[in-house]
PDB file of C-alpha atoms and ligand atoms in Angstrom:
ATOM      1  CA  UNK J 131     152.036 103.757 -33.290  1.00  0.00           C
ATOM      2  CA  UNK J 132     153.201 101.513 -30.445  1.00  0.00           C
ATOM      3  CA  UNK J 133     151.466  98.163 -30.044  1.00  0.00           C
ATOM      4  CA  UNK J 134     151.325  97.810 -26.270  1.00  0.00           C
ATOM      5  CA  UNK J 135     152.522 100.194 -23.568  1.00  0.00           C
ATOM      6  CA  UNK J 136     152.898  98.796 -20.057  1.00  0.00           C
ATOM      7  CA  UNK J 137     152.164 101.279 -17.259  1.00  0.00           C
ATOM      8  CA  UNK J 138     153.220 100.106 -13.788  1.00  0.00           C
ATOM      9  CA  UNK J 139     151.711 101.945 -10.814  1.00  0.00           C
ATOM     10  CA  UNK J 140     148.689 102.533 -13.037  1.00  0.00           C
ATOM     11  CA  UNK J 141     146.282 102.864 -10.106  1.00  0.00           C
ATOM     12  CA  UNK J 142     148.228 105.789  -8.654  1.00  0.00           C
ATOM     13  CA  UNK J 143     147.938 109.524  -9.145  1.00  0.00           C
ATOM     14  CA  UNK J 144     150.088 109.815 -12.293  1.00  0.00           C
ATOM     15  CA  UNK J 145     149.085 106.408 -13.645  1.00  0.00           C
ATOM     16  CA  UNK J 146     145.403 107.360 -13.594  1.00  0.00           C
ATOM     17  CA  UNK J 147     146.168 110.456 -15.693  1.00  0.00           C
ATOM     18  CA  UNK J 148     148.622 108.857 -18.105  1.00  0.00           C
ATOM     19  CA  UNK J 149     146.226 105.981 -18.830  1.00  0.00           C
ATOM     20  CA  UNK J 150     143.999 108.570 -20.498  1.00  0.00           C
ATOM     21  CA  UNK J 151     146.644 110.717 -22.209  1.00  0.00           C
ATOM     22  CA  UNK J 152     148.717 107.821 -23.576  1.00  0.00           C
ATOM     23  CA  UNK J 153     145.701 105.988 -25.016  1.00  0.00           C
ATOM     24  CA  UNK J 154     146.002 107.598 -28.498  1.00  0.00           C
ATOM     25  CA  UNK J 155     149.672 106.574 -28.704  1.00  0.00           C
ATOM     26  CA  UNK J 156     149.308 102.791 -28.556  1.00  0.00           C
ATOM     27  CA  UNK J 157     147.013 100.099 -29.878  1.00  0.00           C
ATOM     28  CA  UNK J 158     146.568  98.884 -26.274  1.00  0.00           C
ATOM     29  CA  UNK J 159     147.637  99.614 -22.699  1.00  0.00           C
ATOM     30  CA  UNK J 160     148.636  96.987 -20.164  1.00  0.00           C
ATOM     31  CA  UNK J 161     147.927  98.507 -16.746  1.00  0.00           C
ATOM     32  CA  UNK J 162     149.526  97.041 -13.666  1.00  0.00           C
ATOM     33  CA  UNK J 163     149.545  97.794  -9.945  1.00  0.00           C
ATOM     34  CA  UNK J 164     149.671  95.968  -6.608  1.00  0.00           C
ATOM     35  CA  UNK J 165     146.131  97.239  -5.994  1.00  0.00           C
ATOM     36  CA  UNK J 166     143.158  96.550  -8.245  1.00  0.00           C
ATOM     37  CA  UNK J 167     141.773  98.612 -11.128  1.00  0.00           C
ATOM     38  CA  UNK J 168     138.159  97.886 -12.021  1.00  0.00           C
ATOM     39  CA  UNK J 169     137.122 100.563 -14.541  1.00  0.00           C
ATOM     40  CA  UNK J 170     138.894  99.176 -17.605  1.00  0.00           C
ATOM     41  CA  UNK J 171     138.166 100.868 -20.938  1.00  0.00           C
ATOM     42  CA  UNK J 172     138.459  99.496 -24.454  1.00  0.00           C
ATOM     43  CA  UNK J 173     142.040  98.507 -25.370  1.00  0.00           C
ATOM     44  CA  UNK J 174     143.030  98.327 -21.701  1.00  0.00           C
ATOM     45  CA  UNK J 175     143.967  95.174 -19.792  1.00  0.00           C
ATOM     46  CA  UNK J 176     144.894  94.895 -16.136  1.00  0.00           C
ATOM     47  CA  UNK J 177     147.548  92.641 -14.574  1.00  0.00           C
ATOM     48  CA  UNK J 178     147.732  92.770 -10.779  1.00  0.00           C
ATOM     49  CA  UNK J 179     151.394  92.410  -9.838  1.00  0.00           C
ATOM     50  CA  UNK J 180     153.718  93.185  -6.929  1.00  0.00           C
ATOM     51  CA  UNK J 181     156.763  94.663  -8.631  1.00  0.00           C
ATOM     52  CA  UNK J 182     158.914  92.978  -5.976  1.00  0.00           C
ATOM     53  CA  UNK J 183     157.943  89.543  -7.399  1.00  0.00           C
ATOM     54  CA  UNK J 184     160.560  88.804 -10.071  1.00  0.00           C
ATOM     55  CA  UNK J 185     158.719  85.931 -11.814  1.00  0.00           C
ATOM     56  CA  UNK J 186     155.465  87.901 -11.959  1.00  0.00           C
ATOM     57  CA  UNK J 187     157.291  90.889 -13.458  1.00  0.00           C
ATOM     58  CA  UNK J 188     158.800  88.719 -16.209  1.00  0.00           C
ATOM     59  CA  UNK J 189     155.315  87.641 -17.254  1.00  0.00           C
ATOM     60  CA  UNK J 190     154.070  91.218 -16.967  1.00  0.00           C
ATOM     61  CA  UNK J 191     156.628  92.659 -19.382  1.00  0.00           C
ATOM     62  CA  UNK J 192     156.312  89.969 -22.047  1.00  0.00           C
ATOM     63  CA  UNK J 193     154.647  91.314 -25.206  1.00  0.00           C
ATOM     64  CA  UNK J 194     155.077  95.010 -24.390  1.00  0.00           C
ATOM     65  CA  UNK J 195     157.017  97.337 -26.685  1.00  0.00           C
ATOM     66  CA  UNK J 196     157.305 100.313 -24.289  1.00  0.00           C
ATOM     67  CA  UNK J 197     157.166 100.732 -20.503  1.00  0.00           C
ATOM     68  CA  UNK J 198     156.263 103.654 -18.228  1.00  0.00           C
ATOM     69  CA  UNK J 199     157.509 102.620 -14.773  1.00  0.00           C
ATOM     70  CA  UNK J 200     155.612 104.495 -12.074  1.00  0.00           C
ATOM     71  CA  UNK J 201     154.974 101.658  -9.624  1.00  0.00           C
ATOM     72  CA  UNK J 202     156.472 101.757  -6.135  1.00  0.00           C
ATOM     73  CA  UNK J 203     156.747 103.886  -3.036  1.00  0.00           C
ATOM     74  CA  UNK J 204     156.350 107.545  -3.969  1.00  0.00           C
ATOM     75  CA  UNK J 205     157.146 109.289  -0.669  1.00  0.00           C
ATOM     76  CA  UNK J 206     159.468 108.762   2.295  1.00  0.00           C
ATOM     77  CA  UNK J 207     158.862 105.445   4.115  1.00  0.00           C
ATOM     78  CA  UNK J 208     160.818 102.827   6.048  1.00  0.00           C
ATOM     79  CA  UNK J 209     163.750 101.185   4.342  1.00  0.00           C
ATOM     80  CA  UNK J 210     161.971  97.798   4.291  1.00  0.00           C
ATOM     81  CA  UNK J 211     159.113  99.125   2.212  1.00  0.00           C
ATOM     82  CA  UNK J 212     161.401 101.076  -0.098  1.00  0.00           C
ATOM     83  CA  UNK J 213     163.769  98.132  -0.494  1.00  0.00           C
ATOM     84  CA  UNK J 214     161.024  95.810  -1.780  1.00  0.00           C
ATOM     85  CA  UNK J 215     159.160  98.121  -4.133  1.00  0.00           C
ATOM     86  CA  UNK J 216     161.831 100.538  -5.339  1.00  0.00           C
ATOM     87  CA  UNK J 217     165.114  98.586  -5.167  1.00  0.00           C
ATOM     88  CA  UNK J 218     164.090  94.997  -5.923  1.00  0.00           C
ATOM     89  CA  UNK J 219     161.208  96.307  -8.047  1.00  0.00           C
ATOM     90  CA  UNK J 220     163.368  98.314 -10.429  1.00  0.00           C
ATOM     91  CA  UNK J 221     165.889  95.490 -10.733  1.00  0.00           C
ATOM     92  CA  UNK J 222     163.065  93.068 -11.547  1.00  0.00           C
ATOM     93  CA  UNK J 223     161.746  95.403 -14.212  1.00  0.00           C
ATOM     94  CA  UNK J 224     165.108  95.803 -15.972  1.00  0.00           C
ATOM     95  CA  UNK J 225     165.808  92.060 -15.827  1.00  0.00           C
ATOM     96  CA  UNK J 226     162.384  91.357 -17.317  1.00  0.00           C
ATOM     97  CA  UNK J 227     162.957  93.955 -20.066  1.00  0.00           C
ATOM     98  CA  UNK J 228     166.321  92.385 -20.913  1.00  0.00           C
ATOM     99  CA  UNK J 229     164.647  89.006 -21.339  1.00  0.00           C
ATOM    100  CA  UNK J 230     161.817  90.400 -23.475  1.00  0.00           C
ATOM    101  CA  UNK J 231     163.384  92.456 -26.284  1.00  0.00           C
ATOM    102  CA  UNK J 232     164.430  95.524 -24.274  1.00  0.00           C
ATOM    103  CA  UNK J 233     161.420  97.806 -24.795  1.00  0.00           C
ATOM    104  CA  UNK J 234     162.231 101.450 -24.012  1.00  0.00           C
ATOM    105  CA  UNK J 235     161.625 102.379 -20.371  1.00  0.00           C
ATOM    106  CA  UNK J 236     160.487 105.670 -18.895  1.00  0.00           C
ATOM    107  CA  UNK J 237     161.724 105.543 -15.302  1.00  0.00           C
ATOM    108  CA  UNK J 238     159.875 107.901 -12.932  1.00  0.00           C
ATOM    109  CA  UNK J 239     162.862 109.250 -11.022  1.00  0.00           C
ATOM    110  CA  UNK J 240     162.490 112.270  -8.798  1.00  0.00           C
ATOM    111  CA  UNK J 241     163.767 115.677  -7.755  1.00  0.00           C
ATOM    112  CA  UNK J 242     164.437 114.049  -4.379  1.00  0.00           C
ATOM    113  CA  UNK J 243     167.681 112.632  -5.859  1.00  0.00           C
ATOM    114  CA  UNK J 244     168.990 116.197  -5.517  1.00  0.00           C
ATOM    115  CA  UNK J 245     166.655 117.555  -2.870  1.00  0.00           C
ATOM    116  CA  UNK J 246     169.320 118.916  -0.492  1.00  0.00           C
ATOM    117  CA  UNK J 247     170.534 121.537  -3.009  1.00  0.00           C
ATOM    118  CA  UNK J 248     169.440 125.010  -2.004  1.00  0.00           C
ATOM    119  CA  UNK J 249     166.793 126.633  -4.145  1.00  0.00           C
ATOM    120  CA  UNK J 250     169.248 129.206  -5.556  1.00  0.00           C
ATOM    121  CA  UNK J 251     171.382 126.443  -7.143  1.00  0.00           C
ATOM    122  CA  UNK J 252     170.918 125.934 -10.900  1.00  0.00           C
ATOM    123  CA  UNK J 253     171.585 122.289 -11.717  1.00  0.00           C
ATOM    124  CA  UNK J 254     172.752 120.285 -14.688  1.00  0.00           C
ATOM    125  CA  UNK J 255     172.105 116.548 -14.920  1.00  0.00           C
ATOM    126  CA  UNK J 256     175.788 115.906 -14.287  1.00  0.00           C
ATOM    127  CA  UNK J 257     175.829 117.580 -10.851  1.00  0.00           C
ATOM    128  CA  UNK J 258     176.401 115.167  -7.931  1.00  0.00           C
ATOM    129  CA  UNK J 259     173.394 113.630  -6.250  1.00  0.00           C
ATOM    130  CA  UNK J 260     172.223 115.117  -2.928  1.00  0.00           C
ATOM    131  CA  UNK J 261     169.285 112.906  -1.914  1.00  0.00           C
ATOM    132  CA  UNK J 262     166.970 114.224   0.779  1.00  0.00           C
ATOM    133  CA  UNK J 263     165.421 110.876   1.814  1.00  0.00           C
ATOM    134  CA  UNK J 264     165.736 107.088   1.544  1.00  0.00           C
ATOM    135  CA  UNK J 265     163.108 107.495  -1.154  1.00  0.00           C
ATOM    136  CA  UNK J 266     165.503 109.784  -3.053  1.00  0.00           C
ATOM    137  CA  UNK J 267     168.295 107.247  -2.564  1.00  0.00           C
ATOM    138  CA  UNK J 268     166.065 104.548  -4.092  1.00  0.00           C
ATOM    139  CA  UNK J 269     165.566 106.693  -7.205  1.00  0.00           C
ATOM    140  CA  UNK J 270     169.352 107.059  -7.533  1.00  0.00           C
ATOM    141  CA  UNK J 271     169.548 103.266  -7.359  1.00  0.00           C
ATOM    142  CA  UNK J 272     166.977 103.053 -10.150  1.00  0.00           C
ATOM    143  CA  UNK J 273     168.955 105.470 -12.296  1.00  0.00           C
ATOM    144  CA  UNK J 274     172.102 103.372 -11.649  1.00  0.00           C
ATOM    145  CA  UNK J 275     170.381 100.156 -12.712  1.00  0.00           C
ATOM    146  CA  UNK J 276     169.179 101.850 -15.927  1.00  0.00           C
ATOM    147  CA  UNK J 277     172.746 103.028 -16.632  1.00  0.00           C
ATOM    148  CA  UNK J 278     174.154  99.533 -16.011  1.00  0.00           C
ATOM    149  CA  UNK J 279     171.640  97.884 -18.312  1.00  0.00           C
ATOM    150  CA  UNK J 280     172.349 100.509 -21.004  1.00  0.00           C
ATOM    151  CA  UNK J 281     176.116 100.045 -20.913  1.00  0.00           C
ATOM    152  CA  UNK J 282     175.979  96.248 -20.576  1.00  0.00           C
ATOM    153  CA  UNK J 283     173.084  95.399 -22.866  1.00  0.00           C
ATOM    154  CA  UNK J 284     172.006  98.550 -24.778  1.00  0.00           C
ATOM    155  CA  UNK J 285     168.710  98.972 -22.919  1.00  0.00           C
ATOM    156  CA  UNK J 286     167.384 102.491 -23.616  1.00  0.00           C
ATOM    157  CA  UNK J 287     165.704 104.595 -20.893  1.00  0.00           C
ATOM    158  CA  UNK J 288     164.571 108.095 -20.081  1.00  0.00           C
ATOM    159  CA  UNK J 289     165.328 108.841 -16.413  1.00  0.00           C
ATOM    160  CA  UNK J 290     162.767 111.519 -15.744  1.00  0.00           C
ATOM    161  CA  UNK J 291     163.570 113.413 -12.540  1.00  0.00           C
ATOM    162  CA  UNK J 292     160.018 114.580 -12.041  1.00  0.00           C
ATOM    163  CA  UNK J 293     159.543 117.783 -10.060  1.00  0.00           C
ATOM    164  CA  UNK J 294     155.852 117.938  -9.087  1.00  0.00           C
ATOM    165  CA  UNK J 295     153.325 116.546 -11.553  1.00  0.00           C
ATOM    166  CA  UNK J 296     149.847 117.789 -10.632  1.00  0.00           C
ATOM    167  CA  UNK J 297     147.043 119.271 -12.751  1.00  0.00           C
ATOM    168  CA  UNK J 298     148.217 122.749 -11.741  1.00  0.00           C
ATOM    169  CA  UNK J 299     150.892 124.184  -9.396  1.00  0.00           C
ATOM    170  CA  UNK J 300     149.657 124.145  -5.787  1.00  0.00           C
ATOM    171  CA  UNK J 301     152.235 126.156  -3.824  1.00  0.00           C
ATOM    172  CA  UNK J 302     155.195 128.520  -4.118  1.00  0.00           C
ATOM    173  CA  UNK J 303     157.793 125.760  -4.612  1.00  0.00           C
ATOM    174  CA  UNK J 304     155.829 124.335  -7.506  1.00  0.00           C
ATOM    175  CA  UNK J 305     156.334 127.593  -9.416  1.00  0.00           C
ATOM    176  CA  UNK J 306     159.769 126.064 -10.022  1.00  0.00           C
ATOM    177  CA  UNK J 307     159.115 122.278  -9.891  1.00  0.00           C
ATOM    178  CA  UNK J 308     155.810 121.888 -11.731  1.00  0.00           C
ATOM    179  CA  UNK J 309     155.453 119.443 -14.604  1.00  0.00           C
ATOM    180  CA  UNK J 310     152.079 119.573 -16.275  1.00  0.00           C
ATOM    181  CA  UNK J 311     150.454 116.247 -17.191  1.00  0.00           C
ATOM    182  CA  UNK J 312     150.370 117.493 -20.804  1.00  0.00           C
ATOM    183  CA  UNK J 313     154.127 118.112 -20.821  1.00  0.00           C
ATOM    184  CA  UNK J 314     154.825 114.765 -19.128  1.00  0.00           C
ATOM    185  CA  UNK J 315     152.780 113.019 -21.782  1.00  0.00           C
ATOM    186  CA  UNK J 316     154.612 114.723 -24.649  1.00  0.00           C
ATOM    187  CA  UNK J 317     157.939 113.889 -22.993  1.00  0.00           C
ATOM    188  CA  UNK J 318     157.014 110.216 -22.817  1.00  0.00           C
ATOM    189  CA  UNK J 319     155.905 110.196 -26.464  1.00  0.00           C
ATOM    190  CA  UNK J 320     159.139 111.980 -27.496  1.00  0.00           C
ATOM    191  CA  UNK J 321     161.251 109.426 -25.591  1.00  0.00           C
ATOM    192  CA  UNK J 322     159.405 106.513 -27.181  1.00  0.00           C
ATOM    193  CA  UNK J 323     159.625 107.886 -30.740  1.00  0.00           C
ATOM    194  CA  UNK J 324     163.041 109.639 -30.898  1.00  0.00           C
ATOM    195  CA  UNK J 325     165.441 107.838 -33.268  1.00  0.00           C
ATOM    196  CA  UNK J 326     167.888 107.438 -30.375  1.00  0.00           C
ATOM    197  CA  UNK J 327     167.112 107.597 -26.675  1.00  0.00           C
ATOM    198  CA  UNK J 328     170.215 106.170 -25.033  1.00  0.00           C
ATOM    199  CA  UNK J 329     170.055 106.439 -21.250  1.00  0.00           C
ATOM    200  CA  UNK J 330     169.100 110.056 -20.807  1.00  0.00           C
ATOM    201  CA  UNK J 331     168.336 112.024 -17.668  1.00  0.00           C
ATOM    202  CA  UNK J 332     165.559 114.532 -18.270  1.00  0.00           C
ATOM    203  CA  UNK J 333     164.412 117.004 -15.629  1.00  0.00           C
ATOM    204  CA  UNK J 334     160.661 116.585 -15.467  1.00  0.00           C
ATOM    205  CA  UNK J 335     159.640 120.231 -15.454  1.00  0.00           C
ATOM    206  CA  UNK J 336     157.409 122.389 -17.598  1.00  0.00           C
ATOM    207  CA  UNK J 337     158.762 125.563 -19.221  1.00  0.00           C
ATOM    208  CA  UNK J 338     158.664 127.339 -15.855  1.00  0.00           C
ATOM    209  CA  UNK J 339     160.098 130.878 -15.839  1.00  0.00           C
ATOM    210  CA  UNK J 340     161.338 130.157 -12.282  1.00  0.00           C
ATOM    211  CA  UNK J 341     162.710 126.662 -13.095  1.00  0.00           C
ATOM    212  CA  UNK J 342     165.956 125.425 -11.508  1.00  0.00           C
ATOM    213  CA  UNK J 343     167.141 122.741 -13.917  1.00  0.00           C
ATOM    214  CA  UNK J 344     168.957 122.772 -17.274  1.00  0.00           C
ATOM    215  CA  UNK J 345     167.627 120.329 -19.858  1.00  0.00           C
ATOM    216  CA  UNK J 346     169.780 121.542 -22.759  1.00  0.00           C
ATOM    217  CA  UNK J 347     171.628 118.167 -22.966  1.00  0.00           C
ATOM    218  CA  UNK J 348     168.325 116.454 -23.796  1.00  0.00           C
ATOM    219  CA  UNK J 349     167.313 118.809 -26.632  1.00  0.00           C
ATOM    220  CA  UNK J 350     168.033 116.007 -29.164  1.00  0.00           C
ATOM    221  CA  UNK J 351     164.810 114.317 -28.028  1.00  0.00           C
ATOM    222  CA  UNK J 352     162.834 117.175 -29.605  1.00  0.00           C
ATOM    223  CA  UNK J 353     160.725 117.661 -26.475  1.00  0.00           C
ATOM    224  CA  UNK J 354     159.512 121.244 -26.014  1.00  0.00           C
ATOM    225  CA  UNK J 355     157.314 121.699 -22.899  1.00  0.00           C
ATOM    226  CA  UNK J 356     154.336 123.984 -23.471  1.00  0.00           C
ATOM    227  CA  UNK J 357     153.183 124.952 -19.983  1.00  0.00           C
ATOM    228  CA  UNK J 358     154.593 127.460 -17.498  1.00  0.00           C
ATOM    229  CA  UNK J 359     153.829 127.518 -13.756  1.00  0.00           C
ATOM    230  CA  UNK J 360     154.160 131.304 -13.910  1.00  0.00           C
ATOM    231  CA  UNK J 361     150.669 131.423 -15.430  1.00  0.00           C
ATOM    232  CA  UNK J 362     149.394 130.407 -11.979  1.00  0.00           C
ATOM    233  CA  UNK J 363     151.664 132.721  -9.933  1.00  0.00           C
ATOM    234  CA  UNK J 364     148.986 135.356  -9.166  1.00  0.00           C
ATOM    235  CA  UNK J 365     146.540 132.664  -8.031  1.00  0.00           C
ATOM    236  CA  UNK J 366     149.176 131.162  -5.709  1.00  0.00           C
ATOM    237  CA  UNK J 367     150.203 134.559  -4.327  1.00  0.00           C
ATOM    238  CA  UNK J 368     146.548 135.270  -3.529  1.00  0.00           C
ATOM    239  CA  UNK J 369     145.627 131.872  -2.040  1.00  0.00           C
ATOM    240  CA  UNK J 370     148.769 130.295  -0.523  1.00  0.00           C
ATOM    241  CA  UNK J 371     150.666 131.952   2.350  1.00  0.00           C
ATOM    242  CA  UNK J 372     154.335 132.504   1.430  1.00  0.00           C
ATOM    243  CA  UNK J 373     156.607 130.267   3.559  1.00  0.00           C
ATOM    244  CA  UNK J 374     159.347 131.925   5.648  1.00  0.00           C
ATOM    245  CA  UNK J 375     162.911 131.822   4.192  1.00  0.00           C
ATOM    246  CA  UNK J 376     164.069 129.322   6.867  1.00  0.00           C
ATOM    247  CA  UNK J 377     161.331 126.791   6.212  1.00  0.00           C
ATOM    248  CA  UNK J 378     162.518 123.708   4.336  1.00  0.00           C
ATOM    249  CA  UNK J 379     159.882 124.224   1.661  1.00  0.00           C
ATOM    250  CA  UNK J 380     161.464 127.580   0.787  1.00  0.00           C
ATOM    251  CA  UNK J 381     165.084 126.614   1.382  1.00  0.00           C
ATOM    252  CA  UNK J 382     165.756 123.277  -0.337  1.00  0.00           C
ATOM    253  CA  UNK J 383     164.836 122.017  -3.774  1.00  0.00           C
ATOM    254  CA  UNK J 384     163.329 118.868  -2.227  1.00  0.00           C
ATOM    255  CA  UNK J 385     161.243 120.992   0.162  1.00  0.00           C
ATOM    256  CA  UNK J 386     159.643 119.196   3.114  1.00  0.00           C
ATOM    257  CA  UNK J 387     161.330 115.849   2.333  1.00  0.00           C
ATOM    258  CA  UNK J 388     164.472 117.347   3.951  1.00  0.00           C
ATOM    259  CA  UNK J 389     162.489 117.569   7.226  1.00  0.00           C
ATOM    260  CA  UNK J 390     161.567 113.849   7.193  1.00  0.00           C
ATOM    261  CA  UNK J 391     163.098 111.594   9.863  1.00  0.00           C
ATOM    262  CA  UNK J 392     164.484 108.165   8.905  1.00  0.00           C
ATOM    263  CA  UNK J 393     161.368 106.066   9.282  1.00  0.00           C
ATOM    264  CA  UNK J 394     161.694 102.841  11.298  1.00  0.00           C
ATOM    265  CA  UNK J 395     159.936  99.656  10.123  1.00  0.00           C
TER     266      UNK J 395
HETATM  267  P1  NAI N  49     151.335 107.043  -6.296  1.00  0.00           P
HETATM  268  O1  NAI N  49     151.822 106.682  -4.924  1.00  0.00           O
HETATM  269  O2  NAI N  49     150.038 107.731  -6.433  1.00  0.00           O
HETATM  270  O3  NAI N  49     151.356 105.786  -7.252  1.00  0.00           O
HETATM  271  C1  NAI N  49     152.285 104.712  -7.112  1.00  0.00           C
HETATM  272  C2  NAI N  49     151.553 103.436  -7.438  1.00  0.00           C
HETATM  273  O4  NAI N  49     152.500 102.358  -7.255  1.00  0.00           O
HETATM  274  C3  NAI N  49     150.371 103.184  -6.479  1.00  0.00           C
HETATM  275  O5  NAI N  49     149.171 102.957  -7.213  1.00  0.00           O
HETATM  276  C4  NAI N  49     150.774 101.921  -5.698  1.00  0.00           C
HETATM  277  O6  NAI N  49     149.697 101.064  -5.410  1.00  0.00           O
HETATM  278  C5  NAI N  49     151.792 101.289  -6.663  1.00  0.00           C
HETATM  279  N1  NAI N  49     152.718 100.406  -5.945  1.00  0.00           N
HETATM  280  C6  NAI N  49     153.272 100.586  -4.707  1.00  0.00           C
HETATM  281  N2  NAI N  49     154.022  99.539  -4.377  1.00  0.00           N
HETATM  282  C7  NAI N  49     153.923  98.656  -5.417  1.00  0.00           C
HETATM  283  C8  NAI N  49     154.451  97.361  -5.628  1.00  0.00           C
HETATM  284  N3  NAI N  49     155.217  96.735  -4.715  1.00  0.00           N
HETATM  285  N4  NAI N  49     154.171  96.730  -6.786  1.00  0.00           N
HETATM  286  C9  NAI N  49     153.363  97.352  -7.721  1.00  0.00           C
HETATM  287  N5  NAI N  49     152.810  98.575  -7.549  1.00  0.00           N
HETATM  288  C10 NAI N  49     153.083  99.220  -6.406  1.00  0.00           C
HETATM  289  O7  NAI N  49     152.509 107.969  -6.905  1.00  0.00           O
HETATM  290  P2  NAI N  49     152.419 108.975  -8.149  1.00  0.00           P
HETATM  291  O8  NAI N  49     152.383 110.351  -7.631  1.00  0.00           O
HETATM  292  O9  NAI N  49     151.453 108.526  -9.141  1.00  0.00           O
HETATM  293  O10 NAI N  49     153.906 108.794  -8.762  1.00  0.00           O
HETATM  294  C11 NAI N  49     154.199 107.800  -9.724  1.00  0.00           C
HETATM  295  C12 NAI N  49     155.686 107.614  -9.822  1.00  0.00           C
HETATM  296  O11 NAI N  49     156.309 108.848 -10.138  1.00  0.00           O
HETATM  297  C13 NAI N  49     156.311 107.150  -8.508  1.00  0.00           C
HETATM  298  O12 NAI N  49     157.340 106.226  -8.836  1.00  0.00           O
HETATM  299  C14 NAI N  49     156.892 108.407  -7.919  1.00  0.00           C
HETATM  300  O13 NAI N  49     158.042 108.101  -7.123  1.00  0.00           O
HETATM  301  C15 NAI N  49     157.277 109.188  -9.171  1.00  0.00           C
HETATM  302  N6  NAI N  49     157.270 110.616  -8.963  1.00  0.00           N
HETATM  303  C16 NAI N  49     156.068 111.281  -8.846  1.00  0.00           C
HETATM  304  C17 NAI N  49     156.044 112.656  -8.671  1.00  0.00           C
HETATM  305  C18 NAI N  49     154.774 113.428  -8.660  1.00  0.00           C
HETATM  306  O14 NAI N  49     154.802 114.651  -8.650  1.00  0.00           O
HETATM  307  N7  NAI N  49     153.610 112.772  -8.613  1.00  0.00           N
HETATM  308  C19 NAI N  49     157.302 113.441  -8.566  1.00  0.00           C
HETATM  309  C20 NAI N  49     158.501 112.603  -8.679  1.00  0.00           C
HETATM  310  C21 NAI N  49     158.472 111.273  -8.895  1.00  0.00           C
HETATM  311  C1  15L N  50     157.925 113.158  -5.454  1.00  0.00           C
HETATM  312  O1  15L N  50     158.890 112.482  -5.763  1.00  0.00           O
HETATM  313  C2  15L N  50     156.691 112.558  -4.890  1.00  0.00           C
HETATM  314  O2  15L N  50     156.439 111.290  -5.458  1.00  0.00           O
HETATM  315  C3  15L N  50     155.475 113.462  -5.062  1.00  0.00           C
HETATM  316  O3  15L N  50     154.431 112.946  -4.236  1.00  0.00           O
HETATM  317  C4  15L N  50     155.803 114.895  -4.717  1.00  0.00           C
HETATM  318  O4  15L N  50     156.100 114.981  -3.350  1.00  0.00           O
HETATM  319  C5  15L N  50     156.938 115.394  -5.543  1.00  0.00           C
HETATM  320  O5  15L N  50     158.067 114.521  -5.461  1.00  0.00           O
HETATM  321  C6  15L N  50     157.425 116.779  -5.146  1.00  0.00           C
HETATM  322  O6  15L N  50     158.584 116.944  -4.769  1.00  0.00           O
HETATM  323  O7  15L N  50     156.616 117.720  -5.212  1.00  0.00           O
END
């Protein structure tokens, strides 16, 4: 059992879920976010912290033996916002981890690192990036920092290129991109407990029959996703209109992010 897991971005959508599902896997959780959290349970502490503040992040990481890094901008925004939270933020986190015993890090990367691939492409983790947004570029930066700190210092990380993590798939694209919260939780536990993690890219997808991404290189982690978006296919066919073949959401793996303009500050 881990002693203390740090969850950054703990007030957000995924953080709120993982707080509950990771509870049995650690003696305590240190929750952090730039915004407040008031409903703390037993064995939870809260540290309010802007991930862009290097000194604050060093104090945040001290005493933690595993980190789930979710904090930052999670959609397309201006470069200024992305620069502070996602570029400086991820650098701050890896520097702090280096200074405090190099706890394993789960980095919430994204499918938007490869979002401009067409939906009929089947990808391996070694395929070149094709970001669909400045947000996607920032996740590539995060993956590069993780790789640097692994090669230079031995810091271990799972770089989870999450598809769409929601309680259930909500649209046609998610029949391919869905990651159930249950499967994300078991992936995090596998990455924290595997004898060796290295610096491993994992496509964050459930066992979707219509999935696009090949995770065979990461089989050594022993992670076997249990859920399949196909189980919701009839419900989606009945309730969600099918997008036309020329709409971004049906054409590109990153869906509507490919339609985003470059946002000005
Ligand atoms: P979210 O936007 O709900 O949560 C992000 C949290 O980070 C928020 O609570 C926000 O207050 C916090 N945050 C923003 N700027 C910060 C800063 N400067 N310092 C500290 N905290 C800051 O996003 P969600 O959906 O929970 O995603 C979590 C992570 O997973 C994000 O990094 C996102 O990019 C990534 N991800 C999520 C996917 C999904 O399907 N939900 C898919 C792919 C990646
Ligand atoms: C992401 O990276 C976003 O953080 C999330 O809000 C979803 O848009 C997800 O990708 C997705 O592509 O469905």
